[in-house]
Coordinates of C-alpha atoms in Angstrom, one line a residue:
Chain A
M1 CA -147.1 -108.8 67.3
M2 CA -146.2 -105.4 68.5
N3 CA -148.7 -103.6 66.4
N4 CA -151.2 -105.6 67.8
C5 CA -150.7 -105.6 71.2
N6 CA -150.8 -100.5 70.9
I7 CA -153.9 -101.7 69.6
Q8 CA -154.7 -103.7 72.6
L9 CA -153.5 -100.6 74.1
K10 CA -155.1 -98.0 72.6
V11 CA -158.6 -100.3 73.2
Y12 CA -158.2 -100.5 76.7
K13 CA -157.4 -96.6 77.4
K14 CA -160.1 -95.9 74.7
Q15 CA -162.9 -98.0 77.7
K16 CA -161.1 -96.6 80.6
V17 CA -162.0 -92.6 79.2
K18 CA -165.3 -94.3 78.0
L19 CA -166.1 -94.7 81.0
L20 CA -164.7 -92.2 83.1
L21 CA -167.3 -90.5 80.6
S22 CA -170.1 -92.2 81.3
Q23 CA -169.6 -91.8 84.6
I24 CA -169.0 -88.2 84.6
L25 CA -172.6 -88.0 82.5
L26 CA -174.3 -89.7 85.4
L27 CA -173.8 -87.5 87.6
I28 CA -174.4 -84.5 85.2
I29 CA -178.1 -85.6 84.7
F30 CA -178.1 -86.1 88.5
L31 CA -177.7 -82.8 88.6
F32 CA -179.6 -81.7 86.2
I33 CA -183.2 -83.9 87.5
W34 CA -182.3 -82.3 90.1
E35 CA -181.7 -79.2 89.0
L36 CA -184.8 -79.2 87.2
L37 CA -187.3 -80.9 89.9
A38 CA -186.8 -77.5 91.4
R39 CA -187.1 -75.4 89.5
L40 CA -190.9 -76.9 88.5
N41 CA -191.3 -77.0 91.4
V42 CA -192.2 -80.8 92.0
I43 CA -189.5 -80.9 95.4
D44 CA -190.2 -78.3 97.6
D45 CA -186.2 -76.4 97.4
F46 CA -186.3 -75.5 101.3
L47 CA -186.1 -79.0 102.0
F48 CA -184.1 -80.1 99.2
S49 CA -182.4 -77.6 97.8
S50 CA -181.0 -78.0 95.1
P51 CA -177.1 -77.6 92.8
S52 CA -178.0 -74.0 91.7
K53 CA -178.4 -72.6 95.8
I54 CA -175.7 -74.9 96.8
F55 CA -173.7 -73.8 94.2
S56 CA -173.7 -70.8 94.9
L57 CA -173.8 -70.5 99.1
L58 CA -170.0 -73.0 97.9
L59 CA -168.8 -69.3 96.3
E60 CA -170.2 -67.2 99.3
Y61 CA -167.9 -69.3 101.5
I62 CA -165.5 -69.5 98.7
K63 CA -165.0 -65.9 99.1
T64 CA -164.5 -64.8 102.5
N65 CA -162.6 -68.1 103.0
E66 CA -164.3 -69.6 105.6
I67 CA -165.8 -72.8 103.6
F68 CA -161.6 -73.3 104.0
K69 CA -161.2 -73.1 107.6
H70 CA -164.0 -75.3 107.8
I71 CA -162.1 -78.0 105.6
W72 CA -159.4 -77.6 107.2
I73 CA -159.9 -78.3 110.4
S74 CA -161.8 -81.1 109.7
V75 CA -159.3 -82.9 107.6
Y76 CA -156.7 -82.4 110.5
E77 CA -159.4 -84.0 112.5
T78 CA -159.6 -87.1 110.4
V79 CA -155.8 -87.5 109.4
L80 CA -154.8 -87.1 112.5
G81 CA -157.8 -89.5 113.3
I82 CA -156.4 -91.8 111.1
I83 CA -151.9 -91.9 112.0
I84 CA -153.3 -92.3 115.4
G85 CA -155.4 -95.2 115.1
S86 CA -153.6 -96.7 112.3
F87 CA -150.3 -96.6 114.5
F88 CA -151.5 -97.7 117.3
G89 CA -154.1 -100.3 116.4
I90 CA -150.7 -102.4 113.6
L91 CA -149.4 -101.6 117.2
I92 CA -150.9 -103.9 119.6
A93 CA -151.8 -106.4 116.6
I94 CA -147.4 -106.7 116.3
I95 CA -148.2 -107.7 120.5
L96 CA -151.3 -109.8 119.6
W97 CA -149.3 -111.5 116.8
S98 CA -145.6 -112.2 119.1
N99 CA -147.6 -113.8 121.9
E100 CA -150.5 -116.3 121.5
K101 CA -151.2 -115.5 125.5
I102 CA -151.7 -112.9 125.4
S103 CA -154.0 -112.9 122.4
K104 CA -155.8 -115.0 123.6
L105 CA -156.5 -113.2 126.4
F106 CA -157.9 -110.5 124.7
E107 CA -159.3 -112.2 121.7
P108 CA -163.2 -112.2 124.0
F109 CA -162.8 -108.9 125.1
L110 CA -161.9 -107.6 121.4
V111 CA -164.6 -109.5 119.5
I112 CA -167.1 -107.7 122.0
L113 CA -165.4 -103.9 121.5
N114 CA -165.6 -104.6 117.8
A115 CA -169.4 -105.9 117.8
L116 CA -170.5 -102.9 120.8
P117 CA -171.3 -99.0 119.1
K118 CA -168.4 -96.7 119.4
T119 CA -170.5 -94.1 118.0
A120 CA -172.8 -94.6 120.9
L121 CA -169.7 -94.0 123.8
A122 CA -168.8 -90.5 121.9
P123 CA -170.4 -88.7 125.0
I124 CA -168.5 -90.0 127.1
M125 CA -165.7 -89.5 125.1
I126 CA -165.6 -86.3 124.3
I127 CA -166.1 -85.6 128.6
W128 CA -163.2 -87.5 130.3
A129 CA -161.0 -85.8 126.3
G130 CA -161.3 -82.4 126.5
T131 CA -164.4 -80.6 124.0
G132 CA -161.8 -79.6 121.5
T133 CA -159.8 -81.6 119.0
S134 CA -158.7 -83.9 121.3
G135 CA -162.4 -85.0 121.9
I136 CA -163.5 -85.3 118.3
V137 CA -159.5 -87.1 117.4
V138 CA -160.5 -89.4 120.1
V139 CA -163.7 -90.5 119.0
S140 CA -162.1 -91.6 115.6
I141 CA -159.5 -93.4 117.3
S142 CA -161.8 -95.1 119.1
I143 CA -164.4 -95.9 115.7
L144 CA -161.0 -97.1 113.8
I145 CA -158.2 -98.8 116.3
V146 CA -160.1 -102.2 116.8
I147 CA -161.4 -102.6 113.6
T148 CA -157.3 -102.1 112.7
I149 CA -156.3 -104.6 115.8
I150 CA -158.4 -107.4 114.7
S151 CA -157.3 -106.8 110.8
A152 CA -153.7 -106.3 111.1
Y153 CA -154.0 -109.1 113.7
N154 CA -155.4 -111.3 110.9
Y155 CA -153.4 -110.5 108.2
F156 CA -150.3 -110.9 110.2
I157 CA -151.4 -114.5 111.6
S158 CA -152.0 -115.6 107.9
V159 CA -148.8 -115.5 106.8
D160 CA -147.2 -119.1 104.9
K161 CA -145.7 -120.6 108.0
E162 CA -143.8 -122.9 105.8
K163 CA -142.4 -119.7 104.5
I164 CA -142.0 -118.8 108.6
K165 CA -140.3 -122.0 109.0
M166 CA -137.8 -121.6 105.9
L167 CA -136.6 -118.7 108.2
K168 CA -136.1 -119.6 111.0
S169 CA -134.3 -123.5 109.4
F170 CA -131.6 -119.2 109.0
N171 CA -132.5 -119.3 112.7
A172 CA -134.1 -116.3 112.5
N173 CA -135.7 -114.4 115.8
K174 CA -139.7 -113.3 116.3
F175 CA -138.1 -109.4 115.6
Q176 CA -136.2 -110.4 112.7
I177 CA -139.5 -113.2 110.9
F178 CA -141.4 -109.5 111.5
T179 CA -140.0 -107.0 110.1
K180 CA -138.6 -109.3 107.2
L181 CA -141.8 -111.6 105.9
V182 CA -144.6 -110.6 107.8
L183 CA -144.6 -106.6 107.4
P184 CA -143.1 -106.5 103.7
S185 CA -145.6 -109.5 103.0
N186 CA -148.4 -107.9 104.2
L187 CA -148.1 -104.0 102.8
I188 CA -150.4 -104.0 100.7
N189 CA -152.9 -105.4 103.0
I190 CA -151.3 -102.3 105.5
I191 CA -152.6 -100.0 102.8
S192 CA -156.1 -100.7 102.6
I193 CA -156.4 -101.0 106.6
I194 CA -155.6 -98.0 106.2
K195 CA -157.8 -96.8 103.1
I196 CA -160.9 -97.9 105.4
N197 CA -159.6 -95.9 107.7
I198 CA -160.1 -93.0 106.1
G199 CA -163.9 -93.0 106.8
M200 CA -164.4 -94.4 109.6
S201 CA -161.4 -91.7 110.9
W202 CA -164.1 -89.3 108.7
V203 CA -167.5 -90.6 110.6
G204 CA -165.7 -90.3 114.3
V205 CA -165.0 -86.2 113.2
I206 CA -168.6 -86.0 112.5
V207 CA -169.7 -87.2 114.9
G208 CA -167.6 -85.6 117.2
E209 CA -168.0 -82.4 115.5
F210 CA -172.1 -82.6 116.0
L211 CA -171.0 -82.6 119.4
V212 CA -169.6 -80.3 120.4
S213 CA -167.4 -78.4 118.5
R214 CA -167.4 -74.3 116.2
A215 CA -165.6 -74.8 113.5
G216 CA -165.7 -78.3 111.3
I217 CA -167.3 -79.3 108.6
G218 CA -169.3 -82.1 111.0
Y219 CA -170.3 -78.4 112.7
L220 CA -171.5 -76.6 109.2
I221 CA -173.6 -79.8 109.0
M222 CA -175.1 -80.1 112.2
Y223 CA -175.2 -75.4 112.1
G224 CA -177.7 -76.1 108.6
G225 CA -179.4 -78.2 110.0
Q226 CA -180.5 -76.2 113.3
V227 CA -181.7 -72.9 111.8
F228 CA -183.6 -74.6 108.6
K229 CA -180.6 -73.8 106.2
L230 CA -181.2 -77.0 104.2
D231 CA -178.8 -75.1 101.5
L232 CA -175.9 -75.1 104.4
V233 CA -176.6 -79.0 104.8
M234 CA -176.4 -80.4 101.6
M235 CA -173.8 -78.4 100.6
G236 CA -171.3 -79.6 104.5
V237 CA -172.4 -83.0 103.1
I238 CA -170.9 -82.8 99.2
V239 CA -167.1 -80.6 100.7
L240 CA -167.2 -84.1 102.9
A241 CA -167.8 -85.9 99.9
I242 CA -165.0 -84.4 98.1
C243 CA -162.4 -84.6 100.6
A244 CA -162.7 -87.9 101.7
Y245 CA -162.7 -88.9 97.8
I246 CA -159.1 -86.8 97.7
M247 CA -157.9 -88.8 100.7
W248 CA -159.0 -92.1 99.4
K249 CA -158.0 -91.6 95.2
G250 CA -154.5 -90.3 97.7
I251 CA -153.5 -93.7 99.3
D252 CA -155.3 -96.1 96.1
I253 CA -152.4 -93.9 94.2
L254 CA -149.7 -95.1 96.9
E255 CA -151.4 -98.8 97.0
N256 CA -151.4 -98.9 93.5
Y257 CA -147.2 -97.6 93.8
F258 CA -146.4 -100.2 95.7
S259 CA -148.5 -103.1 94.3
K260 CA -147.0 -102.3 90.4
K261 CA -143.2 -102.0 92.0
R262 CA -144.1 -105.8 92.9
G263 CA -144.9 -106.9 89.6
M264 CA -148.7 -108.4 91.0
K265 CA -150.9 -106.1 89.0
Chain B
M1 CA -115.5 -138.1 108.7
D2 CA -119.0 -138.6 110.3
V3 CA -121.5 -134.3 109.7
L4 CA -124.0 -136.2 111.1
K5 CA -124.8 -139.3 113.1
F6 CA -128.2 -140.8 114.9
N7 CA -128.6 -142.7 117.9
N8 CA -131.0 -144.6 118.3
V9 CA -133.7 -142.1 118.1
S10 CA -137.2 -141.6 119.2
K11 CA -139.7 -139.8 118.6
D12 CA -143.2 -138.9 120.0
Y13 CA -145.7 -136.2 119.3
C14 CA -148.9 -135.8 121.7
N15 CA -152.3 -134.6 119.7
K16 CA -155.5 -134.1 121.8
G17 CA -153.6 -135.7 124.5
E18 CA -152.3 -139.3 123.0
S19 CA -149.5 -139.9 122.5
L20 CA -147.9 -140.7 118.3
E21 CA -145.5 -142.1 117.7
V22 CA -143.8 -141.4 114.6
L23 CA -140.2 -142.7 114.9
K24 CA -138.9 -145.4 116.0
N25 CA -135.0 -145.9 117.6
I26 CA -133.3 -144.9 113.9
E27 CA -129.2 -145.1 113.2
F28 CA -127.7 -144.2 110.8
N29 CA -124.5 -142.2 109.3
L30 CA -123.9 -139.5 107.2
I31 CA -120.2 -138.8 106.3
E32 CA -118.9 -135.5 104.2
G33 CA -119.3 -135.3 100.6
Q34 CA -122.2 -137.7 100.7
I35 CA -125.9 -138.3 99.1
I36 CA -128.8 -140.2 101.6
A37 CA -132.3 -140.3 100.4
I38 CA -134.5 -141.0 103.1
T39 CA -138.0 -142.3 101.4
G40 CA -141.3 -144.0 102.6
P41 CA -144.8 -144.7 102.3
S42 CA -146.7 -140.7 103.1
G43 CA -147.3 -139.6 106.2
S44 CA -144.2 -142.3 107.6
G45 CA -142.0 -139.0 109.1
K46 CA -139.5 -138.7 106.5
T47 CA -139.5 -134.5 106.9
T48 CA -139.7 -135.1 111.4
I49 CA -136.2 -136.7 110.5
L50 CA -135.0 -133.1 108.6
N51 CA -137.1 -131.0 111.3
L52 CA -135.3 -133.4 113.8
I53 CA -132.1 -132.1 111.9
S54 CA -132.0 -129.2 111.6
G55 CA -133.7 -128.3 115.5
L56 CA -136.6 -127.1 114.8
L57 CA -138.0 -130.7 116.1
K58 CA -136.8 -132.1 119.7
P59 CA -136.5 -135.6 120.2
S60 CA -138.2 -137.2 122.5
K61 CA -135.4 -140.4 122.9
G62 CA -132.5 -140.6 122.0
T63 CA -129.3 -137.4 120.3
I64 CA -128.7 -137.0 117.1
E65 CA -125.1 -135.2 116.2
T66 CA -124.6 -133.0 113.4
S67 CA -121.2 -130.8 112.8
G68 CA -121.7 -127.1 111.9
E69 CA -124.3 -124.8 110.0
I70 CA -127.7 -126.9 108.7
G71 CA -129.2 -125.8 105.5
Y72 CA -132.8 -126.5 104.8
M73 CA -134.0 -125.8 101.7
F74 CA -138.2 -127.0 100.9
Q75 CA -140.3 -128.3 99.1
R76 CA -141.8 -125.2 97.5
D77 CA -139.1 -122.4 96.6
H78 CA -140.7 -120.0 98.7
L79 CA -139.3 -116.4 96.6
F80 CA -140.1 -114.1 98.3
E81 CA -142.2 -111.6 95.8
W82 CA -140.6 -108.6 96.8
R83 CA -137.1 -109.2 97.1
N84 CA -135.4 -109.4 93.6
V85 CA -133.5 -112.7 92.7
F86 CA -130.4 -111.2 94.9
D87 CA -131.8 -110.1 97.5
N88 CA -133.3 -113.3 98.4
V89 CA -130.4 -115.5 97.9
I90 CA -129.0 -113.1 100.0
I91 CA -131.7 -113.2 103.3
G92 CA -130.1 -115.9 105.7
L93 CA -126.9 -114.7 105.2
E94 CA -129.2 -110.8 106.6
I95 CA -130.9 -113.0 109.2
K96 CA -128.0 -114.1 110.3
K97 CA -125.9 -111.1 110.2
M98 CA -122.8 -112.3 108.1
L99 CA -123.5 -110.0 105.6
N100 CA -119.1 -108.9 104.0
D101 CA -117.8 -108.9 101.4
D102 CA -117.0 -112.8 101.6
N103 CA -119.9 -114.2 101.8
L104 CA -120.9 -111.8 98.9
K105 CA -118.4 -112.8 96.4
K106 CA -119.5 -116.0 96.7
V107 CA -122.7 -115.8 96.1
N108 CA -122.2 -113.9 93.5
R109 CA -119.8 -116.4 92.2
M110 CA -122.9 -119.1 92.4
L111 CA -125.3 -116.6 90.9
D112 CA -123.2 -116.0 87.5
I113 CA -122.1 -120.1 87.4
Y114 CA -125.4 -121.4 87.7
G115 CA -127.0 -119.6 85.2
L116 CA -128.7 -117.0 87.1
K117 CA -126.4 -113.9 85.6
D118 CA -128.9 -111.9 84.1
F119 CA -131.3 -112.5 85.8
K120 CA -129.4 -111.0 89.7
N121 CA -131.8 -107.8 89.4
S122 CA -135.5 -110.0 88.4
Y123 CA -138.9 -110.8 90.3
P124 CA -139.5 -114.3 91.5
S125 CA -142.4 -113.7 89.1
E126 CA -140.3 -113.7 86.4
L127 CA -138.3 -116.5 86.7
S128 CA -139.1 -120.2 85.5
G129 CA -140.0 -122.6 88.3
G130 CA -136.3 -123.9 87.8
M131 CA -134.8 -120.8 88.1
R132 CA -136.6 -120.9 91.0
Q133 CA -135.7 -123.5 92.1
R134 CA -132.3 -122.8 91.6
V135 CA -132.5 -119.0 93.5
A136 CA -133.6 -121.4 96.7
L137 CA -130.6 -123.0 96.3
I138 CA -128.3 -120.9 96.3
R139 CA -129.7 -118.9 99.3
T140 CA -129.9 -122.4 101.5
L141 CA -126.0 -123.0 100.6
A142 CA -125.5 -118.6 100.7
V143 CA -124.8 -119.0 104.3
N144 CA -122.3 -122.1 104.0
P145 CA -123.9 -124.9 104.8
S146 CA -122.1 -128.6 106.1
I147 CA -125.0 -130.1 105.9
L148 CA -127.8 -130.1 103.8
L149 CA -131.8 -131.4 103.6
L150 CA -133.8 -130.7 101.0
D151 CA -137.5 -131.6 101.8
E152 CA -139.0 -133.0 98.3
P153 CA -137.7 -130.4 96.1
F154 CA -139.0 -131.7 93.1
A155 CA -142.7 -132.5 93.7
A156 CA -143.4 -128.9 92.1
L157 CA -141.9 -129.5 89.2
D158 CA -143.4 -130.9 86.0
Y159 CA -141.6 -134.5 85.2
Q160 CA -138.9 -132.6 82.7
T161 CA -138.5 -129.4 84.4
K162 CA -137.9 -132.4 86.8
L163 CA -135.2 -134.3 85.9
K164 CA -133.0 -131.5 83.8
V165 CA -133.6 -129.4 87.5
C166 CA -132.2 -132.3 89.5
D167 CA -129.2 -132.7 87.1
D168 CA -128.4 -129.3 88.2
M169 CA -129.0 -129.6 91.9
Y170 CA -127.3 -132.9 92.0
K171 CA -123.6 -130.8 89.6
I172 CA -124.6 -127.9 92.3
I173 CA -124.2 -129.6 95.7
K174 CA -121.4 -132.4 94.8
K175 CA -119.2 -129.4 92.6
E176 CA -119.6 -127.5 96.5
K177 CA -119.4 -130.7 98.3
K178 CA -121.9 -131.2 100.8
A179 CA -123.0 -133.4 102.9
T180 CA -126.7 -133.6 101.5
I181 CA -130.0 -135.1 103.0
I182 CA -132.5 -135.3 100.0
V183 CA -136.6 -136.6 101.0
T184 CA -138.6 -138.1 98.3
H185 CA -141.5 -139.8 97.9
D186 CA -140.3 -141.4 94.5
I187 CA -138.0 -144.0 94.1
T188 CA -136.2 -143.4 90.9
E189 CA -135.5 -140.1 91.9
A190 CA -133.3 -141.6 95.3
I191 CA -131.9 -144.0 93.6
S192 CA -130.4 -141.3 90.8
I193 CA -128.9 -139.2 93.1
A194 CA -128.0 -140.4 95.8
D195 CA -125.5 -142.6 97.0
K196 CA -127.3 -144.3 100.2
V197 CA -131.0 -145.1 100.2
I198 CA -132.6 -145.3 103.4
V199 CA -136.1 -147.1 103.6
L200 CA -138.8 -146.2 105.8
S201 CA -141.6 -148.9 107.1
P202 CA -145.1 -146.9 108.2
R203 CA -146.1 -145.4 111.3
P204 CA -143.9 -145.9 114.1
A205 CA -141.0 -145.4 111.3
K206 CA -138.6 -147.3 112.1
I207 CA -135.8 -147.9 109.0
K208 CA -136.6 -151.4 107.2
K209 CA -132.9 -151.5 104.9
I210 CA -130.6 -149.0 104.1
Y211 CA -129.2 -149.3 100.2
D212 CA -126.1 -148.7 98.9
I213 CA -126.5 -148.0 95.5
N214 CA -123.7 -148.9 93.5
L215 CA -123.9 -148.2 89.4
T216 CA -122.2 -148.5 86.1
I217 CA -121.7 -145.1 85.2
D218 CA -119.6 -144.3 81.5
G219 CA -117.3 -141.0 83.5
E220 CA -119.2 -138.2 85.7
R221 CA -122.1 -139.5 87.1
T222 CA -125.7 -137.2 87.3
P223 CA -128.6 -138.4 87.9
F224 CA -130.1 -138.7 84.4
K225 CA -127.4 -141.0 83.5
S226 CA -128.1 -143.1 86.5
R227 CA -131.4 -143.6 85.1
N228 CA -129.5 -145.4 81.8
S229 CA -127.4 -147.7 84.0
K230 CA -128.3 -151.4 84.3
E231 CA -128.0 -151.4 88.0
F232 CA -131.3 -149.0 87.8
K233 CA -133.9 -151.2 87.9
S234 CA -132.8 -153.8 90.0
Y235 CA -132.4 -151.6 92.7
F236 CA -136.2 -150.1 91.6
N237 CA -137.7 -153.6 91.6
A238 CA -136.1 -154.5 95.5
I239 CA -137.0 -150.8 97.1
W240 CA -140.2 -151.4 95.6
K241 CA -141.1 -155.1 96.9
E242 CA -139.8 -153.3 100.1
L243 CA -142.4 -150.9 100.7
N244 CA -145.5 -152.8 99.0
N245 CA -144.7 -155.8 101.7
D246 CA -146.2 -153.2 104.4
E247 CA -149.7 -153.2 102.1
Q248 CA -150.5 -156.6 102.1
L249 CA -150.1 -157.4 105.8

């Protein structure tokens, strides 16, 4: 039996490695074709750039340490947006959960706010909150807070009513029901909300940096577009993708850790 | 001594502006150490009686006298998957802020003698259905209630487990000397476990009849032995008839 189990584990690991290798291969093929088409002048590398040009530009930026300045600013703004937006979003969801009257009162407004494209309001928000980091963070918060409230609230109210009744049979109050049941049972859900918020926050930060900034990845992309340095635009997008992926992976590891701890996976 | 008394209790629900009578003039009493089973057609308000006793609902008419704490156990065990067995058992103590050495010792004692000694650090997902149910019972008993309410406690279990768990729970309840009300739709379960069986009518539920269960049993009573006693069948037939009278109407 033990042997059989070990073999299965090996097969499973092998499959995982195979999958990863295939994914890397796919990326390499894509980059190779892109490079090839650019070299053969099938595509205009002034408009579409090419992997080698992007790479050499990136090296240049790394050598002068300039790229790290831009990454730092954008990551800082994004993380700030995620933390503040998620915290207040969940806090508001808790208030709505604890009081049915308030939740009914605000429901239509939340639905409308959610449907509204928040980026349309970005220029005004930057004027209100200031043109520096604060304005950009506010744009990012505005994009993610409403959906955070709505999804956290929905997770909170879908907790098993019978379990609440069980706690009430011990005379539990609202606060105890929240801390002992609603919050721990939704820990994984809250992590997945934060996971979604990473993408949302990046949208806010990039839009904000497009509008006003002197540094950041969004600034690099915008600047590159304005001076027709499309290598720079492409490089900005790739750096952005790498940053977003690393942040996402970090939360993903956290999620797996908690899932495993509870024996759910 | 009475630990629970229903004085002419009625309960109405409001449903979209219409009043719905669920219970009508319910009157009975529960004395120390006694087990009463309540049975009746589905939707007759069996669970409503438990919710009234536990104070989750208020009666529309009449009064309910209770003495001491009330422990409520549900059909499903409602164990928290993120807490181990021990932490699940003490949740009532946590909420009531009764975490002290005495109570923890008591909890440990119950876990030890009721076959969960080696599972204190296990998570609910690692336990069998019967064990989960025992954990839920100990969680209920941890706050030292004087009245125990059981709402279809065996309904989620398969037949064999049900018979075993029923014996286990009976032993625990009798050993801890708890006055108990058990709601069940299973007539055989009611007769096998209870000292008294209350039969309810369809909605609005009135008490149709109260049966005192007297069985001839060799040695100590267990629900399983009860099922084999010679009076069992006649009780079953009487209650069966009582419940099916209404359907012919």
